[in-house]
Structures are given as C-alpha cells and as structure tokens.
mmCIF file of C-alpha atoms and ligand atoms in Angstrom:
data_model
loop_
_atom_site.group_PDB
_atom_site.id
_atom_site.type_symbol
_atom_site.label_atom_id
_atom_site.label_comp_id
_atom_site.label_asym_id
_atom_site.label_seq_id
_atom_site.Cartn_x
_atom_site.Cartn_y
_atom_site.Cartn_z
ATOM 1 C CA MET A 1 0.000 0.000 0.000
ATOM 2 C CA PRO A 2 1.468 3.424 -0.912
ATOM 3 C CA THR A 3 2.501 5.037 2.377
ATOM 4 C CA VAL A 4 4.531 8.109 1.350
ATOM 5 C CA ASN A 5 1.718 10.401 0.244
ATOM 6 C CA ILE A 6 2.703 13.837 -1.041
ATOM 7 C CA LEU A 7 -0.414 15.953 -1.514
ATOM 8 C CA GLY A 8 -1.075 19.581 -2.326
ATOM 9 C CA PRO A 9 -1.623 22.103 -5.089
ATOM 10 C CA CYS A 10 0.377 22.260 -8.289
ATOM 11 C CA ALA A 11 1.423 25.722 -7.160
ATOM 12 C CA ALA A 12 1.296 27.903 -4.068
ATOM 13 C CA GLU A 13 -0.783 30.823 -5.369
ATOM 14 C CA SER A 14 -1.104 32.932 -2.219
ATOM 15 C CA GLU A 15 -0.402 32.482 1.474
ATOM 16 C CA GLU A 16 -4.134 32.206 2.106
ATOM 17 C CA GLN A 17 -4.643 29.531 -0.611
ATOM 18 C CA THR A 18 -1.641 27.550 0.663
ATOM 19 C CA MET A 19 -2.871 27.526 4.274
ATOM 20 C CA ARG A 20 -6.477 26.878 3.252
ATOM 21 C CA ILE A 21 -5.632 23.774 1.194
ATOM 22 C CA ALA A 22 -3.207 22.435 3.799
ATOM 23 C CA ARG A 23 -5.844 22.794 6.537
ATOM 24 C CA ARG A 24 -8.569 21.200 4.412
ATOM 25 C CA LEU A 25 -6.281 18.298 3.598
ATOM 26 C CA ALA A 26 -5.399 17.814 7.264
ATOM 27 C CA THR A 27 -9.103 17.784 8.157
ATOM 28 C CA ALA A 28 -10.094 15.468 5.301
ATOM 29 C CA LEU A 29 -7.291 13.022 6.075
ATOM 30 C CA SER A 30 -8.168 13.045 9.787
ATOM 31 C CA GLY A 31 -4.905 11.935 11.291
ATOM 32 C CA ARG A 32 -3.443 10.063 8.305
ATOM 33 C CA LYS A 33 0.158 11.176 7.726
ATOM 34 C CA PHE A 34 0.995 13.098 4.554
ATOM 35 C CA ILE A 35 3.554 15.496 3.158
ATOM 36 C CA PHE A 36 2.288 18.826 1.823
ATOM 37 C CA ARG A 37 3.490 19.816 -1.657
ATOM 38 C CA ALA A 38 3.315 23.125 -3.538
ATOM 39 C CA GLY A 39 5.429 24.376 -6.421
ATOM 40 C CA ILE A 40 6.821 27.899 -6.023
ATOM 41 C CA TRP A 41 9.282 28.036 -8.946
ATOM 42 C CA LYS A 42 7.196 26.586 -11.772
ATOM 43 C CA PRO A 43 8.806 25.321 -15.002
ATOM 44 C CA ARG A 44 6.027 26.467 -17.366
ATOM 45 C CA THR A 45 5.913 26.055 -21.126
ATOM 46 C CA ALA A 46 4.799 29.603 -21.950
ATOM 47 C CA PRO A 47 6.340 32.720 -20.364
ATOM 48 C CA GLU A 48 2.949 34.496 -20.330
ATOM 49 C CA THR A 49 1.489 31.981 -17.858
ATOM 50 C CA PHE A 50 1.816 31.892 -14.053
ATOM 51 C CA GLN A 51 5.460 31.136 -13.220
ATOM 52 C CA GLY A 52 5.019 30.512 -9.488
ATOM 53 C CA VAL A 53 5.325 32.983 -6.633
ATOM 54 C CA GLY A 54 9.073 32.478 -6.159
ATOM 55 C CA ASP A 55 11.120 32.695 -2.953
ATOM 56 C CA ILE A 56 8.283 34.119 -0.835
ATOM 57 C CA GLY A 57 6.485 30.766 -1.157
ATOM 58 C CA LEU A 58 9.141 29.160 1.067
ATOM 59 C CA GLN A 59 7.753 31.167 3.994
ATOM 60 C CA TRP A 60 4.223 29.943 3.280
ATOM 61 C CA LEU A 61 5.399 26.321 3.198
ATOM 62 C CA LEU A 62 7.247 26.820 6.470
ATOM 63 C CA ARG A 63 4.039 28.200 7.969
ATOM 64 C CA VAL A 64 2.273 24.963 7.004
ATOM 65 C CA ARG A 65 5.148 23.013 8.552
ATOM 66 C CA ASN A 66 5.196 24.982 11.793
ATOM 67 C CA GLU A 67 1.481 25.542 12.367
ATOM 68 C CA LEU A 68 0.177 22.165 11.208
ATOM 69 C CA GLN A 69 3.250 19.973 11.897
ATOM 70 C CA ILE A 70 3.230 18.601 8.369
ATOM 71 C CA PRO A 71 6.469 17.986 6.402
ATOM 72 C CA VAL A 72 6.617 20.113 3.248
ATOM 73 C CA ALA A 73 7.857 19.587 -0.315
ATOM 74 C CA THR A 74 8.664 21.791 -3.283
ATOM 75 C CA GLU A 75 10.263 21.522 -6.727
ATOM 76 C CA VAL A 76 13.787 22.786 -7.397
ATOM 77 C CA SER A 77 15.299 23.377 -10.821
ATOM 78 C CA THR A 78 18.564 25.267 -10.172
ATOM 79 C CA PRO A 79 21.445 24.805 -7.693
ATOM 80 C CA GLY A 80 20.442 28.140 -6.115
ATOM 81 C CA GLN A 81 16.926 26.819 -5.477
ATOM 82 C CA VAL A 82 18.359 23.635 -3.892
ATOM 83 C CA SER A 83 20.291 25.738 -1.365
ATOM 84 C CA LEU A 84 17.436 28.179 -0.742
ATOM 85 C CA ALA A 85 14.910 25.385 -0.124
ATOM 86 C CA LEU A 86 17.149 23.203 2.033
ATOM 87 C CA ASP A 87 18.582 26.091 4.046
ATOM 88 C CA ALA A 88 15.057 27.406 4.668
ATOM 89 C CA GLY A 89 13.978 24.084 6.208
ATOM 90 C CA ILE A 90 11.985 22.372 3.431
ATOM 91 C CA ASP A 91 11.849 18.606 4.117
ATOM 92 C CA TYR A 92 11.365 17.160 0.623
ATOM 93 C CA ILE A 93 12.634 18.589 -2.656
ATOM 94 C CA TRP A 94 11.874 17.131 -6.055
ATOM 95 C CA LEU A 95 13.480 17.417 -9.462
ATOM 96 C CA GLY A 96 10.794 17.859 -12.125
ATOM 97 C CA ALA A 97 10.432 16.093 -15.446
ATOM 98 C CA ARG A 98 11.823 18.976 -17.501
ATOM 99 C CA THR A 99 14.862 19.284 -15.234
ATOM 100 C CA THR A 100 15.642 15.571 -15.301
ATOM 101 C CA ALA A 101 15.806 15.643 -19.113
ATOM 102 C CA ASN A 102 19.152 17.474 -18.725
ATOM 103 C CA PRO A 103 22.006 15.466 -17.116
ATOM 104 C CA ILE A 104 24.341 18.474 -16.860
ATOM 105 C CA LEU A 105 21.730 20.334 -14.835
ATOM 106 C CA VAL A 106 21.048 17.248 -12.690
ATOM 107 C CA GLN A 107 24.786 16.955 -11.951
ATOM 108 C CA ALA A 108 24.863 20.621 -10.903
ATOM 109 C CA LEU A 109 21.888 19.958 -8.598
ATOM 110 C CA ALA A 110 23.616 16.852 -7.205
ATOM 111 C CA ASP A 111 26.697 18.993 -6.474
ATOM 112 C CA ALA A 112 24.497 21.500 -4.619
ATOM 113 C CA VAL A 113 23.010 18.633 -2.585
ATOM 114 C CA ALA A 114 26.533 17.346 -1.799
ATOM 115 C CA ALA A 115 27.534 20.825 -0.578
ATOM 116 C CA TYR A 116 24.447 20.904 1.654
ATOM 117 C CA ALA A 117 25.221 17.399 2.959
ATOM 118 C CA ASP A 118 28.713 18.548 3.953
ATOM 119 C CA SER A 119 27.454 21.641 5.737
ATOM 120 C CA GLU A 120 26.952 21.824 9.487
ATOM 121 C CA ASN A 121 23.263 22.667 9.249
ATOM 122 C CA CYS A 122 22.389 19.515 7.254
ATOM 123 C CA ARG A 123 19.033 18.087 8.414
ATOM 124 C CA GLN A 124 17.134 14.931 7.456
ATOM 125 C CA VAL A 125 15.794 15.616 3.982
ATOM 126 C CA THR A 126 14.414 13.597 1.085
ATOM 127 C CA LEU A 127 15.248 14.055 -2.598
ATOM 128 C CA LEU A 128 12.746 12.911 -5.175
ATOM 129 C CA VAL A 129 13.596 12.442 -8.830
ATOM 130 C CA LYS A 130 10.857 12.443 -11.448
ATOM 131 C CA ASN A 131 11.268 10.527 -14.696
ATOM 132 C CA PRO A 132 12.304 12.805 -17.590
ATOM 133 C CA VAL A 133 9.667 14.143 -20.017
ATOM 134 C CA ASN A 134 11.031 11.840 -22.707
ATOM 135 C CA GLU A 135 10.678 8.066 -22.276
ATOM 136 C CA ASP A 136 14.279 7.335 -21.302
ATOM 137 C CA ALA A 137 14.672 4.880 -18.422
ATOM 138 C CA ASP A 138 18.481 5.004 -18.663
ATOM 139 C CA LEU A 139 18.479 8.768 -18.135
ATOM 140 C CA TRP A 140 16.189 8.422 -15.113
ATOM 141 C CA LEU A 141 18.460 5.730 -13.649
ATOM 142 C CA GLY A 142 21.546 7.828 -14.431
ATOM 143 C CA ASN A 143 20.021 10.821 -12.636
ATOM 144 C CA LEU A 144 19.318 8.683 -9.582
ATOM 145 C CA ARG A 145 22.931 7.476 -9.578
ATOM 146 C CA ARG A 146 24.196 11.072 -9.821
ATOM 147 C CA LEU A 147 22.206 11.986 -6.696
ATOM 148 C CA SER A 148 22.995 8.769 -4.907
ATOM 149 C CA ASN A 149 26.732 9.400 -5.502
ATOM 150 C CA ALA A 150 26.322 12.902 -4.045
ATOM 151 C CA ILE A 151 24.578 11.556 -0.960
ATOM 152 C CA ASP A 152 26.994 8.661 -0.428
ATOM 153 C CA LYS A 153 29.694 11.170 0.398
ATOM 154 C CA SER A 154 27.649 12.404 3.322
ATOM 155 C CA THR A 155 27.387 10.810 6.733
ATOM 156 C CA HIS A 156 23.952 12.349 7.100
ATOM 157 C CA ASN A 157 20.702 10.678 6.417
ATOM 158 C CA ILE A 158 19.545 12.091 3.096
ATOM 159 C CA ARG A 159 16.985 9.802 1.478
ATOM 160 C CA LEU A 160 16.490 9.317 -2.229
ATOM 161 C CA MET A 161 13.197 8.381 -3.931
ATOM 162 C CA ALA A 162 11.905 8.207 -7.496
ATOM 163 C CA ILE A 163 8.632 9.552 -8.889
ATOM 164 C CA HIS A 164 7.045 7.969 -11.939
ATOM 165 C CA ARG A 165 4.954 10.616 -13.763
ATOM 166 C CA GLY A 166 4.915 9.168 -17.287
ATOM 167 C CA CYS A 167 5.477 11.059 -20.565
ATOM 168 C CA ASN A 168 3.007 12.980 -22.728
ATOM 169 C CA HIS A 169 0.109 11.748 -20.602
ATOM 170 C CA ARG A 170 1.065 8.102 -21.160
ATOM 171 C CA PRO A 171 2.110 5.991 -18.167
ATOM 172 C CA CYS A 172 5.150 4.313 -19.806
ATOM 173 C CA TRP A 173 4.953 1.442 -17.279
ATOM 174 C CA GLU A 174 8.008 -0.181 -18.814
ATOM 175 C CA MET A 175 10.194 2.637 -17.487
ATOM 176 C CA ALA A 176 9.055 2.018 -13.915
ATOM 177 C CA TYR A 177 9.381 -1.751 -14.344
ATOM 178 C CA ARG A 178 13.013 -1.227 -15.403
ATOM 179 C CA LEU A 179 13.636 1.018 -12.404
ATOM 180 C CA ARG A 180 12.147 -1.563 -10.030
ATOM 181 C CA GLN A 181 14.386 -4.252 -11.506
ATOM 182 C CA LYS A 182 17.604 -2.214 -11.518
ATOM 183 C CA MET A 183 17.143 -0.217 -8.299
ATOM 184 C CA PRO A 184 14.777 -2.268 -6.109
ATOM 185 C CA ASP A 185 15.800 -0.411 -2.959
ATOM 186 C CA ILE A 186 14.791 3.057 -4.180
ATOM 187 C CA PRO A 187 11.251 3.844 -2.981
ATOM 188 C CA LEU A 188 9.030 4.495 -5.993
ATOM 189 C CA LEU A 189 6.098 6.923 -6.018
ATOM 190 C CA LEU A 190 3.441 7.381 -8.684
ATOM 191 C CA ASP A 191 2.220 10.829 -9.768
ATOM 192 C CA PRO A 192 -1.197 10.132 -11.350
ATOM 193 C CA SER A 193 -1.889 13.863 -11.824
ATOM 194 C CA HIS A 194 0.883 14.582 -14.313
ATOM 195 C CA MET A 195 0.700 11.051 -15.694
ATOM 196 C CA SER A 196 -2.851 11.582 -16.940
ATOM 197 C CA GLY A 197 -3.391 15.340 -16.916
ATOM 198 C CA ASN A 198 -6.979 14.451 -16.057
ATOM 199 C CA ALA A 199 -8.642 14.465 -12.621
ATOM 200 C CA ASP A 200 -11.071 11.701 -13.667
ATOM 201 C CA LYS A 201 -8.216 9.267 -14.298
ATOM 202 C CA VAL A 202 -6.500 9.778 -10.934
ATOM 203 C CA PRO A 203 -8.467 7.160 -8.907
ATOM 204 C CA LEU A 204 -7.769 4.320 -11.378
ATOM 205 C CA LEU A 205 -4.065 5.148 -11.571
ATOM 206 C CA CYS A 206 -3.899 5.153 -7.763
ATOM 207 C CA SER A 207 -5.387 1.673 -7.643
ATOM 208 C CA ILE A 208 -2.853 0.481 -10.238
ATOM 209 C CA ALA A 209 -0.094 1.979 -8.063
ATOM 210 C CA ASN A 210 -1.459 -0.077 -5.193
ATOM 211 C CA GLU A 211 -1.573 -3.233 -7.301
ATOM 212 C CA LEU A 212 2.025 -2.674 -8.455
ATOM 213 C CA ALA A 213 3.176 -2.051 -4.855
ATOM 214 C CA TYR A 214 4.348 1.531 -5.332
ATOM 215 C CA ASP A 215 5.706 2.977 -2.105
ATOM 216 C CA GLY A 216 3.875 6.257 -2.383
ATOM 217 C CA LEU A 217 1.824 8.758 -4.352
ATOM 218 C CA MET A 218 2.282 12.394 -5.308
ATOM 219 C CA ILE A 219 -1.154 13.834 -6.112
ATOM 220 C CA GLU A 220 -2.145 17.396 -6.977
ATOM 221 C CA ILE A 221 -4.894 18.718 -4.723
ATOM 222 C CA HIS A 222 -6.826 21.980 -4.984
ATOM 223 C CA ASP A 223 -9.988 22.997 -3.190
ATOM 224 C CA ARG A 224 -11.134 25.006 -6.234
ATOM 225 C CA PRO A 225 -9.531 23.124 -9.140
ATOM 226 C CA GLN A 226 -11.273 25.159 -11.862
ATOM 227 C CA GLU A 227 -9.703 28.330 -10.497
ATOM 228 C CA ALA A 228 -6.157 26.921 -10.205
ATOM 229 C CA LEU A 229 -3.495 29.038 -11.905
ATOM 230 C CA SER A 230 -1.756 25.935 -13.303
ATOM 231 C CA ASP A 231 -2.768 22.336 -14.079
ATOM 232 C CA ALA A 232 -6.465 23.088 -13.436
ATOM 233 C CA LYS A 233 -7.720 19.961 -15.242
ATOM 234 C CA GLN A 234 -5.851 17.430 -13.139
ATOM 235 C CA GLN A 235 -6.241 18.589 -9.543
ATOM 236 C CA ILE A 236 -8.676 16.834 -7.214
ATOM 237 C CA ALA A 237 -10.401 17.894 -4.002
ATOM 238 C CA PRO A 238 -8.963 17.123 -0.540
ATOM 239 C CA GLU A 239 -12.020 14.983 0.273
ATOM 240 C CA THR A 240 -11.600 12.976 -2.951
ATOM 241 C CA VAL A 241 -8.019 12.056 -2.130
ATOM 242 C CA ALA A 242 -9.080 11.125 1.390
ATOM 243 C CA ASP A 243 -11.614 8.674 -0.105
ATOM 244 C CA ILE A 244 -9.005 7.258 -2.497
ATOM 245 C CA LEU A 245 -6.507 6.635 0.297
ATOM 246 C CA GLN A 246 -9.219 5.232 2.545
ATOM 247 C CA SER A 247 -10.285 2.725 -0.109
ATOM 248 C CA MET A 248 -6.767 1.388 -0.497
ATOM 249 C CA THR A 249 -6.130 -1.809 1.327
ATOM 250 C CA SER A 250 -2.916 -3.767 1.298
ATOM 251 C CA ALA A 251 -2.741 -5.740 -1.933
ATOM 252 C CA THR A 252 -3.265 -9.412 -1.181
ATOM 253 C CA GLU A 253 -0.400 -10.495 -3.421
ATOM 254 C CA SER A 254 2.841 -8.781 -4.334
ATOM 255 C CA PRO A 255 3.095 -7.942 -8.028
ATOM 256 C CA THR A 256 4.754 -10.503 -10.255
ATOM 257 C CA ASP A 257 6.358 -9.884 -13.632
ATOM 258 C CA LEU A 258 3.001 -10.855 -15.110
ATOM 259 C CA THR A 259 1.239 -8.017 -13.240
ATOM 260 C CA TRP A 260 3.681 -5.513 -14.776
ATOM 261 C CA LEU A 261 3.556 -7.097 -18.221
ATOM 262 C CA ARG A 262 -0.239 -6.891 -18.240
ATOM 263 C CA ARG A 263 -0.132 -3.160 -17.443
ATOM 264 C CA MET A 264 2.405 -2.737 -20.247
ATOM 265 C CA MET A 265 0.140 -4.708 -22.594
ATOM 266 C CA ASP A 266 -2.888 -2.543 -21.684
ATOM 267 C CA GLU A 267 -0.838 0.532 -22.492
ATOM 268 C CA VAL A 268 0.171 -0.857 -25.897
ATOM 269 C CA ASP A 269 -3.514 -1.566 -26.592
ATOM 270 C CA ASP A 270 -4.403 2.002 -25.603
ATOM 271 C CA ASP A 271 -1.759 3.283 -28.035
ATOM 272 C CA LEU A 272 -2.920 0.894 -30.736
ATOM 273 C CA TRP A 273 -6.552 2.035 -30.536
ATOM 274 C CA GLU A 274 -5.515 5.686 -30.442
ATOM 275 C CA MET A 275 -3.590 5.027 -33.660
ATOM 276 C CA ILE A 276 -6.549 3.259 -35.250
ATOM 277 C CA ALA A 277 -8.762 6.245 -34.401
ATOM 278 C CA LYS A 278 -6.089 8.532 -35.899
ATOM 279 C CA ARG A 279 -5.966 6.403 -39.057
ATOM 280 C CA MET A 280 -9.744 6.680 -39.452
ATOM 281 C CA LYS A 281 -9.537 10.469 -39.085
ATOM 282 C CA VAL A 282 -7.057 10.621 -41.972
ATOM 283 C CA SER A 283 -9.256 8.199 -43.855
ATOM 284 C CA ARG A 284 -12.256 10.514 -43.466
ATOM 285 C CA GLN A 285 -10.171 13.382 -44.887
ATOM 286 C CA ILE A 286 -9.171 11.177 -47.828
ATOM 287 C CA GLY A 287 -12.894 10.397 -48.323
ATOM 288 C CA ASP A 288 -13.694 14.133 -48.463
ATOM 289 C CA TYR A 289 -10.934 14.660 -51.016
ATOM 290 C CA LYS A 290 -12.096 11.769 -53.188
ATOM 291 C CA ARG A 291 -15.675 13.039 -53.106
ATOM 292 C CA ALA A 292 -14.627 16.576 -54.028
ATOM 293 C CA ASN A 293 -12.477 15.291 -56.887
ATOM 294 C CA ASP A 294 -14.764 12.552 -58.180
ATOM 295 C CA ILE A 295 -12.376 9.706 -57.337
ATOM 296 C CA GLU A 296 -13.661 6.155 -56.643
ATOM 297 C CA VAL A 297 -13.515 5.173 -52.940
ATOM 298 C CA ILE A 298 -12.141 1.705 -53.675
ATOM 299 C CA GLN A 299 -8.706 1.636 -55.297
ATOM 300 C CA PRO A 300 -7.566 -2.053 -55.365
ATOM 301 C CA SER A 301 -4.010 -1.277 -56.523
ATOM 302 C CA ARG A 302 -3.441 1.094 -53.594
ATOM 303 C CA PHE A 303 -4.596 -1.535 -51.053
ATOM 304 C CA ASP A 304 -2.390 -4.157 -52.667
ATOM 305 C CA GLU A 305 0.635 -1.853 -52.502
ATOM 306 C CA ILE A 306 0.053 -1.154 -48.752
ATOM 307 C CA LEU A 307 -0.483 -4.843 -48.019
ATOM 308 C CA GLN A 308 2.667 -5.993 -49.847
ATOM 309 C CA ARG A 309 4.797 -3.399 -48.041
ATOM 310 C CA ARG A 310 3.419 -4.538 -44.655
ATOM 311 C CA LEU A 311 3.967 -8.235 -45.517
ATOM 312 C CA ARG A 312 7.616 -7.584 -46.350
ATOM 313 C CA TRP A 313 8.130 -5.693 -43.086
ATOM 314 C CA ALA A 314 6.271 -8.279 -40.949
ATOM 315 C CA SER A 315 8.351 -11.190 -42.243
ATOM 316 C CA GLY A 316 11.326 -9.758 -40.324
ATOM 317 C CA GLN A 317 9.211 -9.302 -37.148
ATOM 318 C CA ASN A 318 7.979 -12.841 -36.671
ATOM 319 C CA ILE A 319 4.394 -11.791 -37.433
ATOM 320 C CA SER A 320 2.552 -14.258 -39.628
ATOM 321 C CA ALA A 321 1.348 -13.317 -43.124
ATOM 322 C CA ASP A 322 -2.175 -14.437 -42.140
ATOM 323 C CA THR A 323 -2.229 -11.933 -39.280
ATOM 324 C CA VAL A 324 -0.989 -9.118 -41.511
ATOM 325 C CA GLN A 325 -3.633 -9.985 -44.090
ATOM 326 C CA ALA A 326 -6.423 -10.123 -41.482
ATOM 327 C CA VAL A 327 -5.474 -6.868 -39.727
ATOM 328 C CA MET A 328 -4.913 -4.916 -42.951
ATOM 329 C CA THR A 329 -8.190 -6.183 -44.396
ATOM 330 C CA ALA A 330 -10.104 -5.156 -41.255
ATOM 331 C CA LEU A 331 -8.495 -1.694 -41.305
ATOM 332 C CA HIS A 332 -9.204 -1.311 -44.998
ATOM 333 C CA GLU A 333 -12.851 -2.316 -44.608
ATOM 334 C CA GLU A 334 -13.311 0.203 -41.790
ATOM 335 C CA SER A 335 -11.646 2.871 -43.946
ATOM 336 C CA ILE A 336 -14.050 2.166 -46.809
ATOM 337 C CA ARG A 337 -16.953 2.406 -44.367
ATOM 338 C CA VAL A 338 -15.878 5.823 -43.030
ATOM 339 C CA GLN A 339 -15.156 7.126 -46.544
ATOM 340 C CA LYS A 340 -18.625 6.340 -47.853
HETATM 341 C C1 PEP B 1 4.719 19.461 -10.700
HETATM 342 O O1 PEP B 1 4.841 18.481 -9.953
HETATM 343 O O2 PEP B 1 3.986 20.417 -10.463
HETATM 344 C C2 PEP B 1 5.412 19.411 -12.009
HETATM 345 C C3 PEP B 1 5.716 20.507 -12.687
HETATM 346 O O3 PEP B 1 5.616 18.172 -12.387
HETATM 347 P P1 PEP B 1 6.370 17.526 -13.666
HETATM 348 O O4 PEP B 1 7.790 17.922 -13.543
HETATM 349 O O5 PEP B 1 6.107 16.073 -13.453
HETATM 350 O O6 PEP B 1 5.695 18.068 -14.902
HETATM 351 MN MN1 MN B 2 1.567 20.572 -11.792
#
C-alpha cells in the first residue's frame, strides 16, 4: 500500500490559498500522515502563464510546517533553489520532469546537494527524482545514480526516492518496471496527476499503483480546481483524495512480472486504438478529397501496394502473413466504411 503520500496544489498561489488547502487536507485526512506539496518556482511552457510565486512561497510552506506539523515539499530546478529550499527548512525537494531531461543540470543539482550534505546545518531531507519528459529509463536511472553518488559522500541521512509521472500523458509502465528491476531499494512513487493530466483518471491510476506495490503517491490537490493558476484539469479535491486513500487496502499479493507485463500490454492496446482512431480520421479526410475530386472510394491497386509493403516488413518481425492480411483487411474495410 502506498505510504509516502505527497499531496497539495500544483502551485502555491497565495499564502491564504496555501494555508487553506493544507488545513482542508489535514481535516479530510483526519490523522493520516501526509507530506504537503506546492510548487513555487514553476517550469512552465509559456512565459505568459503563471510562473510561481518564487522565494516568498518558502515562507508559506514553512508556515504549514510549523502551524500544522506537516512535512513540506517543493520543486527545485537550479542549484540556487536547492540551497534556498534546504537552508530554509523544506523537508522534501523534487526534481521535475523537464529538469531531469538534462544530465548536466542534474549533476549541478547533485553537487548542490553534496555541498548541503557537507554543511553543518544539514538536516534529514528527502530528494525525489521524477522521470524525464522523454521516455528514457536510462536517463532516469543515471540521474538517480548522480544523486545517490552525491549523498553517499555524506554521513547524514539524506533519502532518495523516485517519482514515476509518465510522458506525454502516457504511463510508460516499462520505465518504472526497469527502475524496479535495476534499483529495487529506491522507494518508488506514482504521480497520477501529471501522468494523466486528467482528474477523472486519478483514482484508477492510484489503484494500479497499489496493485504494483508503489511505495507512495504524489497527487495534486486543490480545493477550487477550476480556479487553479496551473494544471487546473488534473487537480482533485482534498475529500476525494481522502476517499481514495481510505479505499486502499494492502494488496493481497505482491506484483509478479506478469502483473507488470499486463499493465504494459494494456498501455500498448491504448496506443494501438488511439492510432486506429487517428488512421480513421485521416481516412475521413481522404474520403472528403475523393468526393470533391470525383475519385472512386475503392482503389484495389493502392490496397495491394500497402499490403505488400506490410507483408515484407512483418516477415522480419515474426508476425505471420495471415495476421498481416487479417489486420490490414479489417483496417481497410473500416476505412471504406468511413469514406462512404
Ligand atoms: C509538478 O509536480 O507540479 C510538475 C511541474 O511536475 P512535472 O515535472 O512532473 O511536470
Ligand atoms: Mn503541476
């Protein structure tokens, strides 16, 4: 059962909003332990959008920590932010998916962590490393080794954890499976909010995390999600997350390779059907063109050309000619249907 639960808004928007959400979470969770998250330096795609409140947000997080006795977490993207956050007293810092796409930057952050670890005021802190925005398990593993090397030099207890947040709103389960195999001792958290970008999909992803024995969850929580200044579509209410956590019981069996492989298979099927839908969209456009230009819908030579090309390719992939024929025929028939 996921036990390290990091909950809170995508971003701290004001001191009042930060305190309000933290209090509502504490009430909704009635005694269950959690870590409060809020981004203050936000890595946003467009410069015109909300970029986070900046350094002042550290004080708001510390207020949550001191008044409610809840550990607090924020994202860091530069060595300066690592020092500011750790020196201020933040308990958990995470490296986001855009940051972890750049190994030079991650090394600079690891160096800043090493400097903190060597300093006299080093406290117990936790570093969390998200998977990079691109599906690259080796880069994620490399980043974890960079930080683990930085921590190894310290005699202090700095913990390292990984956060699986997927890429382009796809889970990419294979990446997490690889991490589990190669670094079984690193606690692994799932971030269903960034993984899906969709509040409705959060409960199902949490139950998959439970089934796959993830050690924790990072979930974006807002009490007024529609009004959030960033990631409005994916944040859920404090009471909803309380229900999700309440409904989670210890999985009866630990996940086997088959459990992981089935999740990976479901994801391939999702991709496959998305691609079929995409193919039919193009097909509809071709239908419009043919109609406008008085061209026959059925062009046997074109189908034969596509089929032969696929048969040649499939022979090197250990896919039988019968399967290629059956799948291509089904796709072609559906295309003809949508073009008519
Ligand atoms: C976040 O956690 O708010 C965030 C920006 O996440 P990610 O790096 O996964 O996009
Ligand atoms: Mn976010």
